[in-house]
PDB file of C-alpha atoms in Angstrom:
ATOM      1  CA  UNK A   1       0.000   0.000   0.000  1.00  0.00           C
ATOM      2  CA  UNK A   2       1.089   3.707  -0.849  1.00  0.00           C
ATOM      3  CA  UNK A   3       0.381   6.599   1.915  1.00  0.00           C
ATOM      4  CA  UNK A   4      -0.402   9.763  -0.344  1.00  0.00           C
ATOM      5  CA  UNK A   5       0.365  12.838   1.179  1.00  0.00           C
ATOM      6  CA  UNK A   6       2.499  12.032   3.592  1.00  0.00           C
ATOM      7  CA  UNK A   7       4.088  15.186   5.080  1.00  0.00           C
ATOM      8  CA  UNK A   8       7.908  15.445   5.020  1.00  0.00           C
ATOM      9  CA  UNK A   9       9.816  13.635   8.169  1.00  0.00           C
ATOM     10  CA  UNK A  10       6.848  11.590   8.996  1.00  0.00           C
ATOM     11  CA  UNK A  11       7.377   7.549   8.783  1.00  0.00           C
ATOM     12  CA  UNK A  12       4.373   5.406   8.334  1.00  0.00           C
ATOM     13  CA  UNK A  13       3.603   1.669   8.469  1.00  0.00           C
ATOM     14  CA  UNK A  14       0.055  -0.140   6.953  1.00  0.00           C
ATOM     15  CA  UNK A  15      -1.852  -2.270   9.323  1.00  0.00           C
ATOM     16  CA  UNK A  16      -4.526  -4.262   7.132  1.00  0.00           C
ATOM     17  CA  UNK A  17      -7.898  -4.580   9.113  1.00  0.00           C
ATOM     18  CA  UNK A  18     -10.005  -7.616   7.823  1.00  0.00           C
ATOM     19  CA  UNK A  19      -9.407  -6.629   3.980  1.00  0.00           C
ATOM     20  CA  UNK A  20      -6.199  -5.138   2.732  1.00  0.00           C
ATOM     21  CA  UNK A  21      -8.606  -2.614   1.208  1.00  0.00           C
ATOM     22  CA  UNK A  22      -9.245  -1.259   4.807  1.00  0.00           C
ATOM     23  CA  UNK A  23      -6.872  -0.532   7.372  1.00  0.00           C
ATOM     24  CA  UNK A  24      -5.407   2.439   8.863  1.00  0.00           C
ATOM     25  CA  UNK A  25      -1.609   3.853   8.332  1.00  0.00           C
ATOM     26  CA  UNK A  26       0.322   4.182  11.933  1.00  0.00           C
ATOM     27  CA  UNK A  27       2.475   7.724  11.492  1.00  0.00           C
ATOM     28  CA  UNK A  28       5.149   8.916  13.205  1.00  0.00           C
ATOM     29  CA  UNK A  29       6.122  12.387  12.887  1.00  0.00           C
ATOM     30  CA  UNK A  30       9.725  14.242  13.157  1.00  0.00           C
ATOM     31  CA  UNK A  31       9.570  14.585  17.099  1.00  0.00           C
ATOM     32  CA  UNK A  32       8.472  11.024  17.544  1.00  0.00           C
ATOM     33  CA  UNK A  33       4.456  11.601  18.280  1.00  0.00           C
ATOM     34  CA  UNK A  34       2.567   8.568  16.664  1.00  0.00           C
ATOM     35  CA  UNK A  35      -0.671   8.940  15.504  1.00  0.00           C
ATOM     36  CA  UNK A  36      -3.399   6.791  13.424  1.00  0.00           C
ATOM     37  CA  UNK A  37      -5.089   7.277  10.275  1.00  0.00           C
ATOM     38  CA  UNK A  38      -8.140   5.389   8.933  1.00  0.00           C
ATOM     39  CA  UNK A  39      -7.791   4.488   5.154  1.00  0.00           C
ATOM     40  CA  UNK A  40      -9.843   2.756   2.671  1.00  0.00           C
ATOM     41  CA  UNK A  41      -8.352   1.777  -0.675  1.00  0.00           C
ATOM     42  CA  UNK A  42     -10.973   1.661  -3.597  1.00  0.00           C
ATOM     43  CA  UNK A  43     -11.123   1.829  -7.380  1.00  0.00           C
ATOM     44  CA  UNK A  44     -13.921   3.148 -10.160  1.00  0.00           C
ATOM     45  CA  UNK A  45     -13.760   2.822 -13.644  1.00  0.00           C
ATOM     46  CA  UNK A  46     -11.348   6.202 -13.446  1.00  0.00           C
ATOM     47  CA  UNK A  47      -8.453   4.456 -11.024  1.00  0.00           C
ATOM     48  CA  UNK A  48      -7.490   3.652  -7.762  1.00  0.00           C
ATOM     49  CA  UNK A  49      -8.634   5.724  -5.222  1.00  0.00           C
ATOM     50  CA  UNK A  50      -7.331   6.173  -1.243  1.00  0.00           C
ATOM     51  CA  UNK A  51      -9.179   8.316   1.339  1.00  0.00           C
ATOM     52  CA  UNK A  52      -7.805   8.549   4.939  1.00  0.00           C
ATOM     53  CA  UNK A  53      -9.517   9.873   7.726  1.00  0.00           C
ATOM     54  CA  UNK A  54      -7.435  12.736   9.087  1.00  0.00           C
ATOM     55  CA  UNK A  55      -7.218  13.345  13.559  1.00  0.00           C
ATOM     56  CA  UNK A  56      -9.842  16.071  13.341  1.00  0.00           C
ATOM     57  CA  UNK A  57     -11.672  13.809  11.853  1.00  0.00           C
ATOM     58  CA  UNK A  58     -12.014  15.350   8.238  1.00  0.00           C
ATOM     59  CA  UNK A  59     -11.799  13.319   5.074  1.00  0.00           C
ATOM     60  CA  UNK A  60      -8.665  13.633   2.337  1.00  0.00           C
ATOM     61  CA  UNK A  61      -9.178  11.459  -0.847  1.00  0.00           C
ATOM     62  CA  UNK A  62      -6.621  10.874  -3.673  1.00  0.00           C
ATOM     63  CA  UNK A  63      -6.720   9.424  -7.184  1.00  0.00           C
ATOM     64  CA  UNK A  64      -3.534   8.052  -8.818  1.00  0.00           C
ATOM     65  CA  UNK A  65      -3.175   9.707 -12.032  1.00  0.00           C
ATOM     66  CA  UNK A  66      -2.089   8.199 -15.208  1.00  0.00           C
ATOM     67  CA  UNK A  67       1.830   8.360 -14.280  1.00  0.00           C
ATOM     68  CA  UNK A  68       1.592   6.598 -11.115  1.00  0.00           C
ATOM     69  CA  UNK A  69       1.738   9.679  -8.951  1.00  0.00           C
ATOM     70  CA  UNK A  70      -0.907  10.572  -6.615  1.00  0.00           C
ATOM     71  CA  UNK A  71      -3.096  13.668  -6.870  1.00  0.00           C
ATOM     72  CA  UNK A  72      -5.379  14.950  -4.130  1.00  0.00           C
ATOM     73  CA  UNK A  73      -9.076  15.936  -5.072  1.00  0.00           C
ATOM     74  CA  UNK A  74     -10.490  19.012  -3.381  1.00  0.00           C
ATOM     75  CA  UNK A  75     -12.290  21.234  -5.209  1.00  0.00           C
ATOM     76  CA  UNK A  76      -8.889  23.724  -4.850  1.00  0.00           C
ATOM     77  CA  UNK A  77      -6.716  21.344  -6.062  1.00  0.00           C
ATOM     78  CA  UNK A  78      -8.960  20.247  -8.989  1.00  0.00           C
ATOM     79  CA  UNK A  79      -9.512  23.722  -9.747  1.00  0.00           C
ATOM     80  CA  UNK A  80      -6.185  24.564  -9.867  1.00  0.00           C
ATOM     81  CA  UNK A  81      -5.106  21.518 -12.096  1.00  0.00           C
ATOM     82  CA  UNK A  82      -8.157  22.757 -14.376  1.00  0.00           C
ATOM     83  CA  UNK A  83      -6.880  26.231 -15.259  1.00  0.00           C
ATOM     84  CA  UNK A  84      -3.451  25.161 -15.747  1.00  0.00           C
ATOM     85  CA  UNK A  85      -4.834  22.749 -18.616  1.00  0.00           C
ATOM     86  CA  UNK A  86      -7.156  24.923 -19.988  1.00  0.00           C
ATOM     87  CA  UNK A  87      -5.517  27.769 -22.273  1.00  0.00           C
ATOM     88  CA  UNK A  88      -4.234  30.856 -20.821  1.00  0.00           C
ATOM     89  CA  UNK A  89      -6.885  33.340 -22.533  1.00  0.00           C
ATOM     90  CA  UNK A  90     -10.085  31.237 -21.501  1.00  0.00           C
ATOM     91  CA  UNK A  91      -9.071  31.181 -17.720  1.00  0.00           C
ATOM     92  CA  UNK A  92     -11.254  32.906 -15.445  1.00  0.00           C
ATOM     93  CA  UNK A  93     -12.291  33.377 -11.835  1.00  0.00           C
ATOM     94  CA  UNK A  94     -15.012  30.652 -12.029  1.00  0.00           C
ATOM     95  CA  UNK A  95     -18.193  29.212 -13.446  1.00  0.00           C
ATOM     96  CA  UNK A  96     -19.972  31.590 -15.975  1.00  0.00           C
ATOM     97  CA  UNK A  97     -17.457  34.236 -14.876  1.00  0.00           C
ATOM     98  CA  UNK A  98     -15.643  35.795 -18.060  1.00  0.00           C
ATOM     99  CA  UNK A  99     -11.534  35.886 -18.011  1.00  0.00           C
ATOM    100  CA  UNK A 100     -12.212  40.315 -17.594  1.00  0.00           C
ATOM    101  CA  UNK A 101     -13.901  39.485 -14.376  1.00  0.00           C
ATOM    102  CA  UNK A 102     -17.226  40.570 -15.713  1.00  0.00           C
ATOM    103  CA  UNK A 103     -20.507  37.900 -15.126  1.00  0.00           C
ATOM    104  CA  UNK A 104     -21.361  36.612 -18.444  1.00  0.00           C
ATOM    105  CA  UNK A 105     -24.790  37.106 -19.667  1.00  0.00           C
ATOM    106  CA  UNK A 106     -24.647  33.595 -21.571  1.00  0.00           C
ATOM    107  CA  UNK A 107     -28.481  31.971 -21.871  1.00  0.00           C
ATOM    108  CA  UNK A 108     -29.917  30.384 -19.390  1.00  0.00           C
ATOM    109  CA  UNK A 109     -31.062  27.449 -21.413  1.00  0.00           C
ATOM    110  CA  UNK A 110     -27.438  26.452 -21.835  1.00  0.00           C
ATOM    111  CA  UNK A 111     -26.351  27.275 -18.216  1.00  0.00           C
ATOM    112  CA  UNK A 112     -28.956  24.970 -17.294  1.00  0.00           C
ATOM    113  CA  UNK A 113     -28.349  22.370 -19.760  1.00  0.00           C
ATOM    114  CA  UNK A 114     -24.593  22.393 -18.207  1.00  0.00           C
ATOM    115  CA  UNK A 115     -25.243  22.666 -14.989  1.00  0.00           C
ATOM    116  CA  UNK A 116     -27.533  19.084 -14.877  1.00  0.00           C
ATOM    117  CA  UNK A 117     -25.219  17.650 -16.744  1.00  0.00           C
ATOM    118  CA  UNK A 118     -22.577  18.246 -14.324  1.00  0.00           C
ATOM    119  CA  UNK A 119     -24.920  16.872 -11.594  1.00  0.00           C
ATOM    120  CA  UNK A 120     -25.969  13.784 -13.193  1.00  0.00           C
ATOM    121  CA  UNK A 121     -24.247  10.532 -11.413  1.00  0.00           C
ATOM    122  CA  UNK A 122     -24.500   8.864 -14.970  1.00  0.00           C
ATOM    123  CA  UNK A 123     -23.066  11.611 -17.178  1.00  0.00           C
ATOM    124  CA  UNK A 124     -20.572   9.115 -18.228  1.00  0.00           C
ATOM    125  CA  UNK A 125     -23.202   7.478 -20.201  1.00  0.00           C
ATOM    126  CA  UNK A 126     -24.106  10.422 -22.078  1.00  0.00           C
ATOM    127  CA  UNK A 127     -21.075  12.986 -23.876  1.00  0.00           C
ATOM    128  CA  UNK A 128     -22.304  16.708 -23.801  1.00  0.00           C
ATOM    129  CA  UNK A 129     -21.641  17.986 -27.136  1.00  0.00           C
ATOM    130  CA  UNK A 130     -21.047  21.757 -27.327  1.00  0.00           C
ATOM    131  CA  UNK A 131     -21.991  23.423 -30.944  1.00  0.00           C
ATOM    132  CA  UNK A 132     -22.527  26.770 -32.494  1.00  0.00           C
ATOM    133  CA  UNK A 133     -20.775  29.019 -34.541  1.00  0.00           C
ATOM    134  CA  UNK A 134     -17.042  30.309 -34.321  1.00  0.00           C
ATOM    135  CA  UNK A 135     -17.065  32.956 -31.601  1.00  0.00           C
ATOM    136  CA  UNK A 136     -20.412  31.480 -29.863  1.00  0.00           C
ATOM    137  CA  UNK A 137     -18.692  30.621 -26.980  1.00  0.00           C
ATOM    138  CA  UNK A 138     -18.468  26.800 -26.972  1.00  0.00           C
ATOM    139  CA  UNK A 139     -14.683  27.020 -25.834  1.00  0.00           C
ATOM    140  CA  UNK A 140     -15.098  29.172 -22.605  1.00  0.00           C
ATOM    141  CA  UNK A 141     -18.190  27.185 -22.140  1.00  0.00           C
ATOM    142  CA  UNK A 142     -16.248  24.097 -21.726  1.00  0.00           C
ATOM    143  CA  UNK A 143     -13.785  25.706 -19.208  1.00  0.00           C
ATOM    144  CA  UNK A 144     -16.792  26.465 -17.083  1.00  0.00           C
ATOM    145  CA  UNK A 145     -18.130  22.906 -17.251  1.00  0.00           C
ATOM    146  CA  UNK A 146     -14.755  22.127 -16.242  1.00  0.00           C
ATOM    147  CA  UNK A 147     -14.851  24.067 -13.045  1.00  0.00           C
ATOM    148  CA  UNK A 148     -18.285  22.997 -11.950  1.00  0.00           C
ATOM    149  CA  UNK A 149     -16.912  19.675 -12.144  1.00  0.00           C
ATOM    150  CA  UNK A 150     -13.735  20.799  -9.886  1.00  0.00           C
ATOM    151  CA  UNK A 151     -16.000  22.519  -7.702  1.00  0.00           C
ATOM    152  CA  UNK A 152     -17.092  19.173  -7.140  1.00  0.00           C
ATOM    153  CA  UNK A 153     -13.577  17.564  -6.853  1.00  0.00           C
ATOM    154  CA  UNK A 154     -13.469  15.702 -10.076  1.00  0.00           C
ATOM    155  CA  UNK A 155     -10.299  16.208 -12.294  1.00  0.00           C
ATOM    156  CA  UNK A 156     -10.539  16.887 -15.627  1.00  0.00           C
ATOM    157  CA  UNK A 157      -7.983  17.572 -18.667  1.00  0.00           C
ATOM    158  CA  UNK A 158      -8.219  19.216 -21.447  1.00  0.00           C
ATOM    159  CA  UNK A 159      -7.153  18.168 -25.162  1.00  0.00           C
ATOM    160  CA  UNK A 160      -7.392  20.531 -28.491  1.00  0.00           C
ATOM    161  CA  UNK A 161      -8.003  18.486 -30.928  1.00  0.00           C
ATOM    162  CA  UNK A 162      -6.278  20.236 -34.052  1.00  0.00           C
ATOM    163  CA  UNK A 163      -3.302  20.494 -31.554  1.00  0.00           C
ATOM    164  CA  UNK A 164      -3.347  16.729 -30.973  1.00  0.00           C
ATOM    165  CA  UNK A 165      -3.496  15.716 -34.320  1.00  0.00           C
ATOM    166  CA  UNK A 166      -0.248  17.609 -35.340  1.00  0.00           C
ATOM    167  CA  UNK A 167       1.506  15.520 -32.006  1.00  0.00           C
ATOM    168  CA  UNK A 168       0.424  12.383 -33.533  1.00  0.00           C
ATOM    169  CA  UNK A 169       1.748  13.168 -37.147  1.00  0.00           C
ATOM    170  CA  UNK A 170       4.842  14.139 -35.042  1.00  0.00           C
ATOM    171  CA  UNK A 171       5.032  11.087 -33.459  1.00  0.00           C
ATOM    172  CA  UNK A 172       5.278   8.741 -36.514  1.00  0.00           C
ATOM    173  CA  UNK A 173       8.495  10.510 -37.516  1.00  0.00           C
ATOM    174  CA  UNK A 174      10.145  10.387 -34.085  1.00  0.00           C
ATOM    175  CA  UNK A 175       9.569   9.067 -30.638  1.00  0.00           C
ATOM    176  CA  UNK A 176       6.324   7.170 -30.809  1.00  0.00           C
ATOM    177  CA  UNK A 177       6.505   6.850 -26.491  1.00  0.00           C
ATOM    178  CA  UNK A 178       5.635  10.000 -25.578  1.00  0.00           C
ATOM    179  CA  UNK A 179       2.882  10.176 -27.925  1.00  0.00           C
ATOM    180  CA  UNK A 180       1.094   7.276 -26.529  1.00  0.00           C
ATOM    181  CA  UNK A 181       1.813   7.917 -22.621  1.00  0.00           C
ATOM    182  CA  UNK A 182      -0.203  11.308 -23.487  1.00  0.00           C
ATOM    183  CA  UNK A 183      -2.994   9.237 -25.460  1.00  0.00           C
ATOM    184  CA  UNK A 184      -3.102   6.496 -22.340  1.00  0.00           C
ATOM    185  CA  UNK A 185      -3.789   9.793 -19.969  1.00  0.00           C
ATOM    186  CA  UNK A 186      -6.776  11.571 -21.968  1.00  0.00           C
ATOM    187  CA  UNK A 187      -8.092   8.217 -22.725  1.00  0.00           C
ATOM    188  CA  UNK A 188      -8.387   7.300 -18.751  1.00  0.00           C
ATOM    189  CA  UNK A 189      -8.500  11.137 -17.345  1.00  0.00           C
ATOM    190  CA  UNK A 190     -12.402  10.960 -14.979  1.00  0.00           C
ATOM    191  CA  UNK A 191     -13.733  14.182 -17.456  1.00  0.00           C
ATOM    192  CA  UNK A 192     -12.103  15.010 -20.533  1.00  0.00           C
ATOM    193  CA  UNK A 193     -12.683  18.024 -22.829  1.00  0.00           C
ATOM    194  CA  UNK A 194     -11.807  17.675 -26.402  1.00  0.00           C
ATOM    195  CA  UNK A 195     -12.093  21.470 -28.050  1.00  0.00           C
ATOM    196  CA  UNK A 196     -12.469  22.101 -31.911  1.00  0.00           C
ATOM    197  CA  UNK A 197     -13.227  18.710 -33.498  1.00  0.00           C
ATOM    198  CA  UNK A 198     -14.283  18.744 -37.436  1.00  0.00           C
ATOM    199  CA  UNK A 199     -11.613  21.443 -38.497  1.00  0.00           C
ATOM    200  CA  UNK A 200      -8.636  19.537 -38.759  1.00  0.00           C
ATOM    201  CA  UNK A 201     -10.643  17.639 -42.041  1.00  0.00           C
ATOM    202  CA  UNK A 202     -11.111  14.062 -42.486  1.00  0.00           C
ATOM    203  CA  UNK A 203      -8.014  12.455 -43.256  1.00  0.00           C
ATOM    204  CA  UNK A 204      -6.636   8.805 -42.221  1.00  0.00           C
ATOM    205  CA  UNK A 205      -4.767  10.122 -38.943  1.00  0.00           C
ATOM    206  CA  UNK A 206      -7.708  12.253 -37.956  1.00  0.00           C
ATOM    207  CA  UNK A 207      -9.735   9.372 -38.260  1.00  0.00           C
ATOM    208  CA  UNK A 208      -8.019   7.419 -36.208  1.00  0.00           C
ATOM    209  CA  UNK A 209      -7.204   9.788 -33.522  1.00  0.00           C
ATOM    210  CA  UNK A 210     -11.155  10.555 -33.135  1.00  0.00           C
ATOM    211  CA  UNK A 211     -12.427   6.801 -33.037  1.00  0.00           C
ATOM    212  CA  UNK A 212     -10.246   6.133 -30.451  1.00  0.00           C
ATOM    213  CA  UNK A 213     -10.842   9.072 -28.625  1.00  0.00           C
ATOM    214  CA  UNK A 214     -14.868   8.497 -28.867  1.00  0.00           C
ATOM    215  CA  UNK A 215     -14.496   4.606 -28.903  1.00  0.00           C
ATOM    216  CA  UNK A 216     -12.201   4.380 -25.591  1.00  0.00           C
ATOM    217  CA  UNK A 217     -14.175   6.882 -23.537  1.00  0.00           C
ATOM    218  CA  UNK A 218     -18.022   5.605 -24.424  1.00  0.00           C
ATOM    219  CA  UNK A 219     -17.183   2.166 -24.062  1.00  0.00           C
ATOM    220  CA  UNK A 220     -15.103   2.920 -20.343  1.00  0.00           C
ATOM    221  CA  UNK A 221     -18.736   5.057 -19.757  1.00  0.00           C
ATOM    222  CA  UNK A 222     -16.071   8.204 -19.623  1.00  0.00           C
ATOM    223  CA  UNK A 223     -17.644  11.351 -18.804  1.00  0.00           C
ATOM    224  CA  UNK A 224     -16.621  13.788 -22.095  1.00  0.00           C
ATOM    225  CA  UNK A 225     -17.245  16.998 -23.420  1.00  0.00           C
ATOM    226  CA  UNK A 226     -16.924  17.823 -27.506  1.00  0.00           C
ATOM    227  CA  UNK A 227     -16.915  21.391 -28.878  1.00  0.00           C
ATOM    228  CA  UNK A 228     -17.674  21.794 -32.097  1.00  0.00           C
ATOM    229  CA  UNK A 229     -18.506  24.330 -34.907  1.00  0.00           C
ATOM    230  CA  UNK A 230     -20.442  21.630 -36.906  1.00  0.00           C
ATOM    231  CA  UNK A 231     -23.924  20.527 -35.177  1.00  0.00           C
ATOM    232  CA  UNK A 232     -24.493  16.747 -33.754  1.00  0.00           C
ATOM    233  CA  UNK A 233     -26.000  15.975 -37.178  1.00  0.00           C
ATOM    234  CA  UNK A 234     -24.059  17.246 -39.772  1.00  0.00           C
ATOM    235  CA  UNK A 235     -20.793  15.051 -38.432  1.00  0.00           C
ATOM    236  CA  UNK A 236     -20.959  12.671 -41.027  1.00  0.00           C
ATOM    237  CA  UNK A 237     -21.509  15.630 -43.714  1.00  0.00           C
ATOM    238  CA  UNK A 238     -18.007  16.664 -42.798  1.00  0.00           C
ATOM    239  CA  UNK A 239     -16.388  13.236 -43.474  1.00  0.00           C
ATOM    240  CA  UNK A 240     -16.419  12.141 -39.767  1.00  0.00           C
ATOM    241  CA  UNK A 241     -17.377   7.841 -39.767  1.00  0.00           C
ATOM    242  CA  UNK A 242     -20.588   7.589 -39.284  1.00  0.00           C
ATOM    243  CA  UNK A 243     -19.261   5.106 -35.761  1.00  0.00           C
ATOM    244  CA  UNK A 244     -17.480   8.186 -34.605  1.00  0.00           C
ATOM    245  CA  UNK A 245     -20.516  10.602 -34.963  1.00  0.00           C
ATOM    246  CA  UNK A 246     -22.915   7.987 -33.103  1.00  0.00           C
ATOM    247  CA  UNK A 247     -20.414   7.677 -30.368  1.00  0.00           C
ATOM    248  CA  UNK A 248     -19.865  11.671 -30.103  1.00  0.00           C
ATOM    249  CA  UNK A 249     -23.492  12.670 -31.089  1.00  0.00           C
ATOM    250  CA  UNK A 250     -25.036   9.962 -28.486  1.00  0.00           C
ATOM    251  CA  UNK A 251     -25.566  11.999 -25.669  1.00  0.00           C
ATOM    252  CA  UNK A 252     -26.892  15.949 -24.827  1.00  0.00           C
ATOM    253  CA  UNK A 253     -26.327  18.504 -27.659  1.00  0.00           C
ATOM    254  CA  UNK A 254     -26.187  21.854 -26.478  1.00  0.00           C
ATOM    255  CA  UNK A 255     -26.416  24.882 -29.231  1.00  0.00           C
ATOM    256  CA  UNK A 256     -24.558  28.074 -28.680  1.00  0.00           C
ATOM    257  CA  UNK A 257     -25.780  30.715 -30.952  1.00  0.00           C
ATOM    258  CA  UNK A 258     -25.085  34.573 -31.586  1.00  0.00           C
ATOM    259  CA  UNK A 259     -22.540  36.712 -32.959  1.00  0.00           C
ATOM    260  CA  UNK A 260     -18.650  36.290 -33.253  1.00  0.00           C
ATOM    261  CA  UNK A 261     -17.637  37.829 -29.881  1.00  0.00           C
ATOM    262  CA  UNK A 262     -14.093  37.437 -31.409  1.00  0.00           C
ATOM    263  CA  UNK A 263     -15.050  40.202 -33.624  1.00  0.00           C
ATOM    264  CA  UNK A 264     -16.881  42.741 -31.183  1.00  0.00           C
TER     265      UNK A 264
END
């Protein structure tokens, strides 16, 4: 058994109770006080998961990420993972909050849409697919989905798709590793955002980069979130397989319309 968060100086030893999934870790810190902590190891279909039950008697989980290292998941920390990911121009201060610091307006049909989605215990059975035209907002509406879902203290990552597409052409020319250690961690990550799908066109690579992406995800019941300028039905129009569209399109489509904010 690992002990995540361990503070610095502090020695521990796992005593099993019953189940080697339950137990509680026996600490020592620097000056020699010993102290207990109740722990349950458990896993979902996102990883393994270890909560301990602190002296106060408060509650710390973790979730070991896709590189074996273990992350903690309060809504801070998963809030603070999230806007690192995300890109620097779409951060902001927090759901439907704009990155000036001004409330956005944004329709409350969508909010709402969002919002239950982010509540729903089976979203992973059920992609939310973001469309509209360019400058609608669909990008900056997927960072806030992302931070209701931190709020909540599930991680999420975010993957451009155009961006991901030019790694993977990279990758056949070089070092094929590094590639696939990033493709292992958006195709496990608990939420994961894929922004801008249906612009890089529909060649062979594309292809195969999307299926998997969609594939993976809806078969592991994934929770995911697609943005797109092209609507749930029109996928196949734009040279998407029509497997890939079902898989994308199967879930709640949410239209963002208006003008080009880009351009005001």
């Amino acid at each position: 058994m690992e002990m995540p968060g361990l503070p610095a100086g502090h020695r521990h030893m796992w005593t099993p109770q019953r189940a080697l999934s339950r137990g509680y870790w026996l600490v020592c810190d620097p000056q020699g006080y010993e102290y207990a902590l109740g722990c349950t190891a458990s896993k979902d279909a996102q990883g393994e998961i270890s909560t301990t039950l602190q002296p106060d008697g408060t509650e710390r989980k973790w979730r070991k990420d896709g590189n074996g290292g273990w992350a903690e998941t309060t809504a801070s920390t998963c809030t603070t993972r999230w806007l690192d990911r995300v890109p620097p121009r779409l951060r902001c201060s927090g759901p439907w909050m704009l990155p000036n610091g001004h409330r956005a307006a944004g329709n409350p049909k969508v909010k709402d849409a969002v919002e239950g989605w982010c509540r729903d215990p089976h979203r992973g059975e059920r992609p939310l697919y973001l469309h509209g035209p360019a400058g609608t907002g669909k990008s900056q509406t997927a960072v806030w989905t992302g931070l209701i879902l931190a709020g909540m203290g599930t991680d999420a990552d975010w993957l451009h798709f155009g961006a991901a597409a030019q790694a993977m052409r990279a990758s056949y020319s070089g070092e094929r590793t590094e590639f696939e250690g990033q493709m292992r961690r958006w195709l496990s990550c608990p939420v994961l955002v894929v922004d801008d799908i249906g612009a890089e066109g529909a060649g062979k690579d594309v292809a195969e980069l999307l299926y998997r992406l969609a594939d993976s995800r809806y078969n592991a019941c994934l929770p995911t979130v697609w943005t797109s300028n092209i609507g749930p039905m029109l996928l196949t129009n734009s040279g998407i397989d029509p497997r890939t569209a079902s898989r994308i399109g199967s879930g709640i489509a949410v239209e963002l319309t208006g003008k080009d904010r880009r351009a005001s």
